[in-house]
Coordinates of C-alpha atoms in Angstrom, one line a residue:
Chain A
M1 CA -130.0 5.7 21.4
A2 CA -128.2 7.6 23.9
Q3 CA -130.7 7.6 26.6
A4 CA -131.5 3.5 26.2
M5 CA -127.6 3.2 26.7
A6 CA -127.7 5.4 29.6
Q7 CA -130.6 3.8 31.2
N8 CA -128.7 0.4 30.6
M9 CA -125.4 1.7 32.0
F10 CA -127.3 2.4 35.4
R11 CA -129.0 -1.0 35.3
I12 CA -125.5 -2.7 35.0
S13 CA -124.2 -0.7 37.3
Q14 CA -126.8 -1.5 40.0
V15 CA -126.1 -5.3 39.5
S16 CA -122.6 -4.8 39.2
L17 CA -122.8 -3.1 42.7
N18 CA -124.0 -5.9 44.4
N19 CA -121.6 -8.1 42.7
V20 CA -119.4 -5.6 44.0
V21 CA -120.5 -6.0 47.5
R22 CA -120.8 -9.4 47.4
C23 CA -117.0 -10.1 45.6
N24 CA -115.2 -6.9 46.7
A25 CA -112.9 -8.2 49.3
Y26 CA -111.7 -11.0 47.1
A27 CA -111.7 -8.7 43.8
F28 CA -109.7 -5.8 45.6
A29 CA -107.3 -7.9 47.9
P30 CA -103.8 -6.5 47.1
A31 CA -102.3 -9.1 44.8
T32 CA -99.0 -8.8 46.1
S33 CA -98.1 -12.4 45.0
Q34 CA -99.1 -11.4 41.5
A35 CA -97.2 -8.3 41.8
K36 CA -93.8 -9.6 42.9
A37 CA -93.9 -12.7 40.1
Y38 CA -94.2 -10.2 37.2
S39 CA -90.4 -10.4 36.4
S40 CA -90.6 -14.0 35.3
A41 CA -94.0 -14.3 33.6
S42 CA -94.8 -13.2 30.4
T43 CA -98.1 -13.5 28.2
T44 CA -97.7 -15.6 25.3
D45 CA -99.6 -15.5 22.2
K46 CA -101.2 -18.7 23.0
E47 CA -102.5 -17.3 26.5
K48 CA -103.6 -14.2 24.7
S49 CA -106.1 -16.1 22.4
K50 CA -107.3 -18.2 24.9
N51 CA -107.8 -15.4 27.0
P52 CA -108.7 -12.4 25.2
I53 CA -108.4 -9.0 27.4
Q54 CA -111.5 -7.9 29.1
K55 CA -112.3 -4.7 29.8
S56 CA -114.2 -2.6 33.0
V57 CA -115.2 0.6 33.5
F58 CA -115.0 1.9 37.2
I59 CA -116.5 5.2 38.3
S60 CA -115.0 6.7 41.4
Q61 CA -118.0 8.1 44.0
S62 CA -115.5 10.2 45.7
T63 CA -114.9 13.7 44.7
D64 CA -112.0 14.5 47.2
I65 CA -108.6 14.6 45.1
F66 CA -106.7 13.0 47.4
T67 CA -108.6 9.9 47.9
N68 CA -109.1 9.7 44.2
L69 CA -105.5 9.9 43.6
A70 CA -105.1 7.5 46.5
L71 CA -107.2 5.2 44.8
E72 CA -105.6 5.7 41.2
D73 CA -102.2 4.7 42.9
W74 CA -103.7 1.9 45.0
M75 CA -104.9 0.3 41.8
Y76 CA -101.9 0.8 39.9
R77 CA -99.9 -0.6 42.6
N78 CA -101.9 -3.7 43.6
F79 CA -104.4 -4.7 40.4
N80 CA -103.7 -7.5 38.3
F81 CA -104.1 -6.3 35.0
N82 CA -103.6 -9.6 33.1
N83 CA -105.9 -9.9 30.3
H84 CA -108.2 -7.2 32.0
H85 CA -107.9 -3.7 31.3
V86 CA -109.7 -0.8 33.3
L87 CA -110.9 2.6 32.7
L88 CA -111.3 4.6 36.0
M89 CA -113.3 7.8 35.8
W90 CA -113.3 10.4 38.0
R91 CA -114.3 13.9 39.3
N92 CA -113.2 16.3 41.6
S93 CA -114.3 19.1 43.9
P94 CA -112.4 22.6 43.0
C95 CA -108.7 21.9 43.0
V96 CA -105.3 22.8 41.5
V97 CA -103.2 19.3 40.5
I98 CA -99.4 19.5 39.7
G99 CA -97.3 17.3 38.0
R100 CA -94.9 14.9 40.0
H101 CA -91.8 17.0 39.3
Q102 CA -93.2 20.2 39.3
N103 CA -93.1 23.8 41.6
P104 CA -96.2 24.8 43.1
W105 CA -94.9 27.9 43.5
V106 CA -94.0 28.4 39.7
E107 CA -97.1 27.0 39.0
T108 CA -99.9 28.8 40.8
N109 CA -100.1 31.4 43.3
T110 CA -100.4 29.3 46.6
T111 CA -101.6 31.9 48.9
N112 CA -104.6 32.8 46.4
V113 CA -105.4 29.1 46.3
A114 CA -105.5 28.5 49.5
H115 CA -107.4 31.7 50.2
Q116 CA -109.8 30.5 47.4
G117 CA -110.5 27.1 49.7
M118 CA -108.9 25.0 46.8
E119 CA -106.5 22.1 47.9
I120 CA -102.9 21.9 45.8
A121 CA -102.0 18.4 44.9
R122 CA -99.4 16.7 43.3
R123 CA -99.9 13.8 41.3
N124 CA -97.7 10.8 40.6
S125 CA -97.4 11.3 36.8
G126 CA -95.3 13.8 34.8
G127 CA -96.9 16.5 32.7
G128 CA -98.2 20.0 34.1
T129 CA -100.4 21.9 35.9
V130 CA -104.4 21.6 35.9
Y131 CA -107.2 22.8 37.3
H132 CA -110.3 20.4 38.7
D133 CA -113.6 20.9 39.3
R134 CA -116.9 19.0 38.9
G135 CA -117.1 20.1 35.2
N136 CA -113.9 18.1 34.2
L137 CA -114.1 14.5 33.9
N138 CA -110.7 12.5 34.5
L139 CA -110.1 9.3 32.7
T140 CA -107.3 6.7 33.9
F141 CA -106.6 4.1 31.5
F142 CA -105.0 0.9 33.4
T143 CA -103.3 -1.6 31.4
K144 CA -100.1 -3.7 31.8
R145 CA -96.8 -2.0 30.8
E146 CA -96.5 -4.0 27.8
E147 CA -99.9 -2.9 26.7
Y148 CA -99.8 0.9 27.3
N149 CA -100.8 2.9 24.5
R150 CA -101.7 6.5 25.1
R151 CA -102.8 7.1 21.3
N152 CA -105.2 4.5 21.1
N153 CA -106.7 5.6 24.5
L154 CA -107.5 9.1 23.3
E155 CA -108.7 7.9 19.7
I156 CA -111.3 6.3 21.8
V157 CA -112.4 9.4 23.7
S158 CA -112.5 11.2 20.1
R159 CA -114.7 8.5 18.8
A160 CA -116.9 8.6 21.9
L161 CA -117.4 12.7 21.4
F162 CA -118.4 12.3 17.6
R163 CA -120.6 9.4 18.3
E164 CA -122.8 10.9 20.9
W165 CA -122.6 14.4 19.7
G166 CA -120.8 14.8 16.3
I167 CA -118.1 16.8 17.7
E168 CA -114.9 16.6 15.6
S169 CA -111.6 16.5 17.6
V170 CA -108.1 15.9 16.7
I171 CA -105.0 14.5 18.8
T172 CA -102.0 16.6 18.5
P173 CA -98.2 15.4 18.6
R174 CA -98.2 16.2 22.2
E175 CA -101.3 14.0 22.6
D176 CA -103.7 16.8 23.5
I177 CA -107.1 16.7 22.2
V178 CA -108.3 19.8 20.2
V179 CA -111.1 21.0 18.9
K180 CA -111.6 23.7 16.2
N181 CA -108.0 23.1 15.5
T182 CA -107.0 25.2 18.2
Y183 CA -108.8 24.8 21.8
K184 CA -107.7 22.1 24.0
I185 CA -110.3 20.1 25.7
S186 CA -108.0 17.3 27.1
G187 CA -104.2 17.1 28.6
T188 CA -102.4 13.7 29.0
A189 CA -100.1 12.4 31.8
A190 CA -98.8 9.0 32.6
K191 CA -97.0 6.8 34.6
L192 CA -95.0 3.7 34.0
G193 CA -93.8 0.7 36.2
R194 CA -93.5 -2.8 36.3
P195 CA -95.7 -4.5 35.9
N196 CA -98.5 -1.7 35.8
A197 CA -98.9 1.5 34.0
Y198 CA -101.4 4.1 33.6
H199 CA -102.2 6.9 31.1
H200 CA -104.5 9.7 32.3
C201 CA -106.5 12.6 30.8
T202 CA -108.7 15.1 31.6
L203 CA -111.8 16.3 29.7
L204 CA -113.1 19.7 29.8
V205 CA -117.0 19.4 29.9
D206 CA -118.0 22.6 31.6
V207 CA -115.4 23.8 34.1
N208 CA -115.2 27.3 35.6
K209 CA -112.8 29.1 33.3
V210 CA -112.6 32.1 35.7
A211 CA -111.9 30.1 38.4
L212 CA -109.4 28.0 35.9
R213 CA -107.5 31.1 34.9
Q214 CA -107.2 32.6 38.0
S215 CA -105.8 29.7 39.7
L216 CA -103.4 28.8 36.8
H217 CA -102.2 32.2 36.6
K218 CA -98.2 32.6 36.8
D219 CA -96.3 36.3 37.1
D220 CA -92.6 35.9 37.1
K221 CA -91.7 35.4 40.6
G222 CA -88.0 35.2 40.1
I223 CA -87.9 31.8 40.6
V224 CA -85.1 29.5 39.1
T225 CA -85.4 25.8 38.8
N226 CA -84.9 22.6 36.8
A227 CA -88.5 21.4 37.4
T228 CA -90.9 20.7 34.6
Q229 CA -92.7 23.5 33.4
S230 CA -96.4 23.5 32.4
V231 CA -96.9 24.3 28.6
A232 CA -100.2 27.0 28.5
S233 CA -102.8 26.4 26.1
P234 CA -105.8 28.2 24.8
I235 CA -108.8 25.8 26.1
M236 CA -112.6 25.5 25.9
N237 CA -115.5 23.7 27.3
L238 CA -117.1 20.9 25.2
C239 CA -120.6 22.4 26.4
E240 CA -119.5 25.6 24.3
I241 CA -119.6 23.6 21.3
N242 CA -122.7 21.8 22.1
Q243 CA -125.3 22.8 24.7
H244 CA -126.0 19.1 25.5
V245 CA -122.8 18.1 26.6
K246 CA -123.2 17.2 29.8
V247 CA -120.5 15.1 32.4
E248 CA -123.2 12.3 33.4
R249 CA -123.9 11.8 29.5
M250 CA -120.1 11.9 29.1
L251 CA -119.4 9.1 31.6
G252 CA -121.8 6.8 29.3
A253 CA -120.4 8.4 26.1
V254 CA -116.6 7.6 26.6
G255 CA -117.4 4.2 28.9
W256 CA -119.4 2.4 26.2
E257 CA -116.9 3.5 23.6
Y258 CA -114.1 2.2 25.5
L259 CA -116.0 -1.1 26.1
R260 CA -116.8 -1.6 22.1
T261 CA -113.3 -0.9 21.1
C262 CA -110.9 -3.5 20.4
P263 CA -107.8 -3.0 22.8
E264 CA -105.1 -4.5 20.4
T265 CA -106.7 -3.2 17.1
L266 CA -109.0 -0.3 18.0
E267 CA -111.5 -2.1 15.9
D268 CA -115.1 -1.2 16.9
G269 CA -116.6 -4.7 18.0
G270 CA -120.3 -3.2 18.8
Q271 CA -122.4 -4.5 21.1
D272 CA -121.2 -8.3 20.2
L273 CA -118.1 -6.9 22.2
I274 CA -119.8 -5.3 24.8
N275 CA -121.4 -8.1 25.9
K276 CA -118.2 -9.7 26.4
Q277 CA -116.7 -7.2 28.8
R278 CA -117.3 -6.8 32.5
G279 CA -119.1 -3.7 32.5
F280 CA -119.5 -0.8 34.5
Q281 CA -119.1 -0.9 38.2
L282 CA -119.4 2.2 40.9
I283 CA -116.5 2.1 43.4
N284 CA -116.5 3.4 46.7
P285 CA -113.0 4.1 47.6
T286 CA -112.7 3.1 51.5
D287 CA -109.8 1.5 53.4
N288 CA -112.7 -1.3 53.7
W289 CA -112.6 -2.2 50.1
F290 CA -109.1 -1.2 49.4
P291 CA -107.0 -2.1 52.3
G292 CA -104.1 0.2 52.8
L293 CA -106.3 3.1 50.7
N294 CA -105.8 5.7 53.9
K295 CA -102.2 5.2 54.1
L296 CA -101.9 6.6 50.6
K297 CA -104.1 9.2 50.9
E298 CA -102.3 10.7 53.9
E299 CA -98.9 10.6 52.1
L300 CA -100.4 12.4 49.1
S301 CA -102.3 15.2 50.9
S302 CA -99.3 15.5 53.4
W303 CA -97.1 18.8 52.8
D304 CA -93.9 16.6 52.8
W305 CA -95.3 15.4 49.4
R306 CA -97.0 18.3 48.0
F307 CA -94.3 21.0 48.9
G308 CA -91.7 19.2 50.0
K309 CA -91.0 16.9 47.0
T310 CA -90.3 20.1 44.9
P311 CA -87.1 20.1 43.4
K312 CA -84.5 22.6 44.6
F313 CA -85.1 26.0 43.4
Q314 CA -83.9 29.4 44.0
V315 CA -85.9 32.5 44.6
N316 CA -84.2 36.2 43.2
K317 CA -85.7 39.5 43.7
S318 CA -84.5 43.2 43.5
F319 CA -86.3 46.1 45.4
R320 CA -85.5 49.5 44.7
V321 CA -84.4 51.2 47.9
P322 CA -86.3 54.9 48.5
K323 CA -83.6 57.7 48.5
E324 CA -84.4 58.6 52.3
F325 CA -82.7 55.4 53.4
L326 CA -79.7 55.6 51.6
G327 CA -76.9 57.6 52.7
E328 CA -75.8 61.4 51.9
G329 CA -73.8 61.5 48.9
E330 CA -75.4 58.3 47.3
M331 CA -76.4 58.8 43.9
G332 CA -78.4 56.9 41.2
V333 CA -80.7 53.9 41.8
Q334 CA -80.0 51.3 44.6
E335 CA -81.4 48.0 44.8
L336 CA -81.7 45.3 47.8
K337 CA -81.4 42.3 46.5
V338 CA -82.8 39.0 48.1
S339 CA -82.2 35.5 47.1
L340 CA -83.4 32.3 49.0
E341 CA -82.3 28.6 48.4
V342 CA -85.1 26.5 48.8
N343 CA -84.3 22.4 49.1
K344 CA -87.3 20.3 49.9
G345 CA -89.5 22.9 50.3
I346 CA -87.7 24.4 53.4
I347 CA -85.9 27.5 53.1
D348 CA -82.0 26.6 53.4
D349 CA -80.3 29.8 52.8
V350 CA -81.1 33.5 52.4
T351 CA -78.7 36.3 50.8
L352 CA -79.3 39.7 51.3
K353 CA -77.5 42.2 49.2
L354 CA -77.5 45.4 50.9
P355 CA -76.3 48.7 49.0
P356 CA -73.8 50.6 50.9
G357 CA -76.3 53.5 51.4
L358 CA -78.6 51.2 53.2
L359 CA -75.9 50.7 55.8
S360 CA -76.1 53.4 58.5
T361 CA -72.9 54.6 60.3
N362 CA -73.6 51.7 62.7
G363 CA -74.0 48.9 60.1
F364 CA -77.3 47.2 59.6
H365 CA -77.0 44.1 61.9
G366 CA -80.4 43.1 61.2
E367 CA -79.3 41.3 58.1
V368 CA -78.0 38.4 60.5
D369 CA -81.0 38.3 62.5
V370 CA -83.1 38.0 59.4
V371 CA -81.3 35.4 57.7
T372 CA -81.5 33.1 60.8
S373 CA -84.9 33.6 61.2
L374 CA -85.9 32.1 57.9
R375 CA -83.3 29.6 57.8
G376 CA -84.8 26.0 58.5
Q377 CA -88.4 27.2 57.7
P378 CA -90.8 25.9 55.1
F379 CA -91.2 27.9 52.6
S380 CA -94.6 29.1 53.4
E381 CA -96.7 32.0 55.5
R382 CA -95.1 30.7 58.4
A383 CA -91.5 32.0 57.3
V384 CA -93.3 35.7 56.8
V385 CA -94.5 35.5 60.6
S386 CA -91.2 34.1 61.8
L387 CA -89.6 37.1 59.9
E388 CA -91.9 39.8 61.0
N389 CA -91.2 38.4 64.6
A390 CA -87.3 39.1 64.0
L391 CA -87.5 42.1 62.6
H392 CA -89.9 43.6 65.2
D393 CA -87.7 42.4 68.1
M394 CA -84.7 44.0 66.6
S395 CA -86.5 47.4 65.5
T396 CA -87.5 47.9 69.2
K397 CA -84.3 47.5 70.4
E398 CA -82.6 49.7 67.7
G399 CA -85.2 52.6 67.4
N400 CA -83.1 54.3 64.6
L401 CA -83.0 51.6 62.3
Q402 CA -87.2 51.0 62.3
G403 CA -87.5 52.7 59.0
K404 CA -85.2 50.6 57.1
S405 CA -85.7 47.2 58.7
Q406 CA -89.5 48.1 58.0
F407 CA -88.6 48.2 54.5
V408 CA -86.6 45.1 54.6
M409 CA -89.4 43.5 56.1
N410 CA -91.8 44.4 53.5
C411 CA -89.5 43.3 50.7
M412 CA -89.2 40.0 52.3
R413 CA -93.1 39.9 52.6
Q414 CA -93.5 40.6 49.0
V415 CA -91.2 37.9 48.4
M416 CA -93.1 35.2 50.0
Q417 CA -96.5 36.3 49.2
S418 CA -95.8 36.6 45.5
V419 CA -95.6 32.6 45.4
Chain B
M1 CA -56.3 -23.3 42.4
R2 CA -55.2 -21.3 45.0
S3 CA -55.4 -18.3 42.9
L4 CA -59.0 -18.8 42.7
R5 CA -59.3 -18.6 46.6
G6 CA -62.0 -16.0 48.0
L7 CA -63.6 -15.8 44.6
H8 CA -67.5 -16.5 44.3
Y9 CA -68.5 -19.9 43.7
S10 CA -70.5 -19.3 40.5
S11 CA -68.2 -16.9 38.9
V12 CA -65.4 -19.6 39.6
A13 CA -67.8 -22.4 38.3
R14 CA -68.6 -20.2 35.0
I15 CA -64.7 -19.6 34.6
S16 CA -64.2 -23.2 35.1
R17 CA -66.8 -24.2 32.4
C18 CA -65.2 -22.1 29.8
F19 CA -61.4 -22.9 30.6
V20 CA -60.8 -25.9 32.2
A21 CA -59.2 -27.2 29.0
R22 CA -57.1 -24.9 28.9
W23 CA -56.0 -24.0 32.4
Q24 CA -52.6 -25.5 32.8
G25 CA -51.3 -23.3 29.8
N26 CA -52.9 -20.3 30.5
V27 CA -52.8 -19.6 34.4
I28 CA -52.2 -15.6 34.0
R29 CA -55.0 -15.3 31.7
Y30 CA -57.5 -17.3 33.7
I31 CA -56.8 -14.9 36.8
S32 CA -57.3 -11.6 34.7
I33 CA -60.6 -12.8 33.3
S34 CA -61.9 -14.0 36.7
I35 CA -61.3 -10.6 38.2
N36 CA -62.8 -8.9 35.1
C37 CA -65.9 -10.9 36.0
L38 CA -66.3 -9.6 39.4
S39 CA -65.6 -6.0 38.9
G40 CA -66.4 -3.5 36.0
S41 CA -68.5 -5.5 33.8
R42 CA -72.1 -4.8 33.4
R43 CA -75.1 -6.4 34.7
F44 CA -78.6 -6.2 33.3
T45 CA -82.1 -6.3 35.1
D46 CA -85.4 -7.2 33.2
K47 CA -86.3 -3.8 33.8
H48 CA -83.4 -2.4 31.8
E49 CA -81.1 -1.0 34.6
W50 CA -77.4 -1.8 34.3
I51 CA -75.3 -2.0 37.2
S52 CA -71.2 -1.9 37.3
V53 CA -69.6 -3.3 40.4
N54 CA -66.1 -2.1 41.6
E55 CA -65.3 -3.0 45.2
N56 CA -68.5 -3.6 46.2
I57 CA -69.7 0.0 45.1
G58 CA -72.4 -0.3 42.1
T59 CA -72.9 2.3 39.8
V60 CA -76.3 2.2 38.4
G61 CA -78.1 3.6 35.0
I62 CA -80.6 2.5 32.6
S63 CA -79.6 0.8 29.2
H64 CA -79.5 2.1 25.4
H65 CA -82.8 0.3 24.8
A66 CA -84.3 2.0 27.9
Q67 CA -83.4 5.6 27.0
K68 CA -84.3 5.3 23.4
S69 CA -87.9 4.0 24.3
L70 CA -88.3 6.9 26.8
G71 CA -87.4 9.3 24.5
E72 CA -86.1 12.9 25.5
I73 CA -85.9 12.8 29.0
D74 CA -86.8 16.2 30.7
F75 CA -86.3 15.4 34.6
A76 CA -84.4 13.0 36.6
Q77 CA -85.4 12.3 40.1
L78 CA -82.9 10.3 41.7
P79 CA -82.7 8.6 45.3
D80 CA -81.4 10.8 48.0
V81 CA -77.6 9.8 49.2
G82 CA -77.8 7.9 52.5
A83 CA -81.4 6.2 51.6
V84 CA -81.4 2.2 52.2
L85 CA -82.9 0.5 49.2
E86 CA -84.1 -3.1 48.5
K87 CA -83.5 -4.8 45.4
E88 CA -86.5 -4.2 42.7
V89 CA -87.8 -1.3 45.0
T90 CA -88.6 1.6 43.3
C91 CA -86.0 4.3 44.0
G92 CA -87.0 7.4 41.8
A93 CA -88.3 8.4 38.4
L94 CA -87.5 9.6 35.0
E95 CA -89.9 12.0 33.2
S96 CA -90.1 12.2 29.6
V97 CA -93.1 13.3 27.0
K98 CA -95.1 13.7 30.3
A99 CA -94.7 10.1 31.7
A100 CA -93.0 9.3 34.8
S101 CA -91.2 5.9 34.7
E102 CA -90.0 4.3 37.5
I103 CA -86.5 3.6 38.5
F104 CA -86.1 0.3 40.2
C105 CA -82.6 -0.7 42.3
P106 CA -81.2 -3.3 40.9
V107 CA -79.7 -4.7 44.2
S108 CA -79.9 -4.1 47.9
G109 CA -77.5 -1.1 49.3
K110 CA -77.0 2.2 50.6
V111 CA -76.8 5.2 48.2
I112 CA -73.7 7.1 48.5
D113 CA -73.6 9.0 45.7
K114 CA -75.8 10.3 43.1
N115 CA -75.0 12.2 39.9
A116 CA -75.9 15.8 40.1
S117 CA -74.9 16.5 36.2
V118 CA -77.9 14.3 35.4
E119 CA -80.1 16.1 37.6
Q120 CA -79.1 19.5 36.3
T121 CA -79.1 17.8 32.6
P122 CA -81.2 14.8 32.1
R123 CA -80.7 14.6 28.4
L124 CA -77.0 13.1 29.5
I125 CA -78.8 10.0 30.2
N126 CA -80.2 10.0 26.4
S127 CA -76.8 11.0 24.9
S128 CA -74.5 8.9 27.4
C129 CA -76.4 6.3 29.0
Y130 CA -73.4 3.8 30.0
D131 CA -71.1 6.5 31.0
K132 CA -71.8 10.3 31.9
G133 CA -75.4 9.6 32.3
W134 CA -74.9 7.2 35.3
L135 CA -77.7 7.8 37.9
F136 CA -76.7 7.0 41.3
K137 CA -74.0 4.7 43.4
V138 CA -74.7 2.1 45.8
E139 CA -72.9 0.1 48.5
L140 CA -74.1 -3.4 48.3
T141 CA -75.6 -5.0 51.1
K142 CA -76.0 -8.5 49.5
P143 CA -73.4 -8.7 46.5
D144 CA -75.0 -12.4 45.7
E145 CA -78.0 -10.8 44.3
L146 CA -75.6 -9.8 41.3
N147 CA -75.4 -13.5 40.2
R148 CA -79.4 -13.7 39.6
L149 CA -79.1 -10.4 37.1
M150 CA -78.3 -10.8 33.3
T151 CA -75.0 -10.6 31.6
E152 CA -74.6 -8.1 28.8
S153 CA -75.1 -10.9 26.0
E154 CA -78.2 -12.5 28.2
Y155 CA -79.6 -8.8 28.2
E156 CA -79.2 -8.6 24.5
T157 CA -81.2 -12.0 23.6
F158 CA -83.6 -10.9 26.3
I159 CA -84.2 -7.4 24.1
K160 CA -84.3 -9.2 20.7
S161 CA -87.0 -11.4 21.9
G162 CA -89.4 -8.6 22.2
V163 CA -90.9 -10.3 25.2
Y164 CA -90.7 -6.6 27.1
K165 CA -90.9 -3.2 25.9

C-alpha cells in the first residue's frame, strides 16, 4: 500500500513539477495586494462553504539551512493562504538552529560548531535550539492566522506514524511528540503575524545522535541573560523503534496523512478528500521562482541577524591567581574577576577586578589596554586576537610584567573560547 | 465655536453630533470632553494593539484580549529607540509558548522610548497590559492616522464579533 502510494506521489509530483514550470511565475509572484488588504477582509461561513480549504504539500529541493529558512519566510510574507493550506517539508545539511530570542553562546559552543564545519542559524520563530541533519525532517504548516492550530498539525503527524509503521506516540502539553512516554521525537515552534501564521516542527528519523549531543552540549559559561532558554529532553530516532522508518518514506507518510485530513474537523476523508486537494509539488527555491528570496537569504545568513540579534547579556568569570603573581604578605586565595557586557553581539564594556596582590609596585597598567582593545569588538575569535595583540605590545614594553600579563591574557582567552 | 478652533475636524464633527442639542447650556463640559477625545483616550487596531496619545507622543501596548490569547509572555523584543516606523509595519515580537507573535506599529512615527521593565520582566504585559506593561512610545509623524483606528467601544464590538482571533 505504502509503495503504491509512494509511486503515486512521485507520479503526481512529476506532473505537478510540469505545472510548476508552466505556472510558477503566476503562482509564486508576491501577493502584495492581497497581503495589504487583509485588515478589511474576513472569510464568512458562506465563502468557506463555497470554497472549502484545499491543501498542498511542497517539498524543498534545497538542503541549505539559510535557503530553506528564506523560503519559509518568503511564503509567510507573500503567499495567500485564503482557502489554501500548505505543508512545506524540508531537510538540511548538518547545522544548529537557535530560536529567535536565544543566545547562541549560551545554547552551543560556537567555536566548536564552527570547527566542525557547521553553520549556526537563527530562525524567525520562537522556541529552543535544535540540531539538524538529513536524518531530520522539518515540517512547516502554513495557514491564515485565524486557522492556526498546532495540536491539529501534530495529530496529523502522530496518525501518519501509526498508519505507516504502527508507531504509537503522544503529544505532550509542551507540544512535543514523544514515544515510549519518554523520548522526544519532535519539537515545535511557531510564528504568528497578520494575515499569516506558521507552525513548524522537527521529526527525528535518523539523525546523528553523537553530533547532536556534541553540538547542543552546554557548560556553565557564566552568562547572565534574559534570552529564552532551551529545555533539554531525552531524544530517540524513529528508526530505532522501527528499522523501516526512512526519511524518504516519511515524506509520503506525513504528506498523504495531511492531504486526507479535513483541516477544520480533523476527520479522515480518505482517498476522496485526497482527490480534491492540490497534491505534492517539488520546489526549487531560487530567486527566479521566488522574487526577493536572495535578499531574505542574505539577511538570514548575516552576522548581524545570527549573532547581533542576541539580547544583551553579561559574561562573568573568576580565575584563581597563582601565588607567584601575588605580592609578598598576601595570604589566602585571590581571584581575578572578568566581566563583559555584550550588546547586539558587540562587547560594550569590560571590567577587570584585580586583586591587590596582582598589582606590582608600579601598578598594572595593562588593564586599560585590555579594556580598550576589546570594547567595540564583536564577541568572537576576532576579539581574542585583538586582545593578544594589545597584551603582546604591552608586555614587550614592560618586561617585568610579562608573566602577569600572560596570565591575564590566558584568562581572557579562556573567557572568549569557552563560549 | 471659537473654543473649538484648532481641533481636528473629525473630532469636532463627532462632538457636534453628540452635543449639538445642548451646546448653549453646556459650553464648559463641551470643551473638556473635546480635549479628552484628542489626548489620553485609547485607540485600537484590528491586530489588538492600543495607542494612547498625549501631545503628539503615543504610548503603544497590546490589549487584554491579545495578552490573554498569547498566554504567559517569556520574551519581549521591542523596537530600538530612534527607529522610524511606518503604520502597520512589524516592529518587534512577543514570545510565548514557543511562538513569536509580531507587534505591528499602529501609526507612523519615530520611537522615542521603550519599556525596559517589560524587557526585563515580560510578564508585566500579562498582568498590566494597559499600564505597567506598555511597550514603546512614538512621536507621531501623521496624527491623522489615529482617526482610522477603533475607539474602545468599537474595539469591544470587534472582539465580540469573533471574526478575528
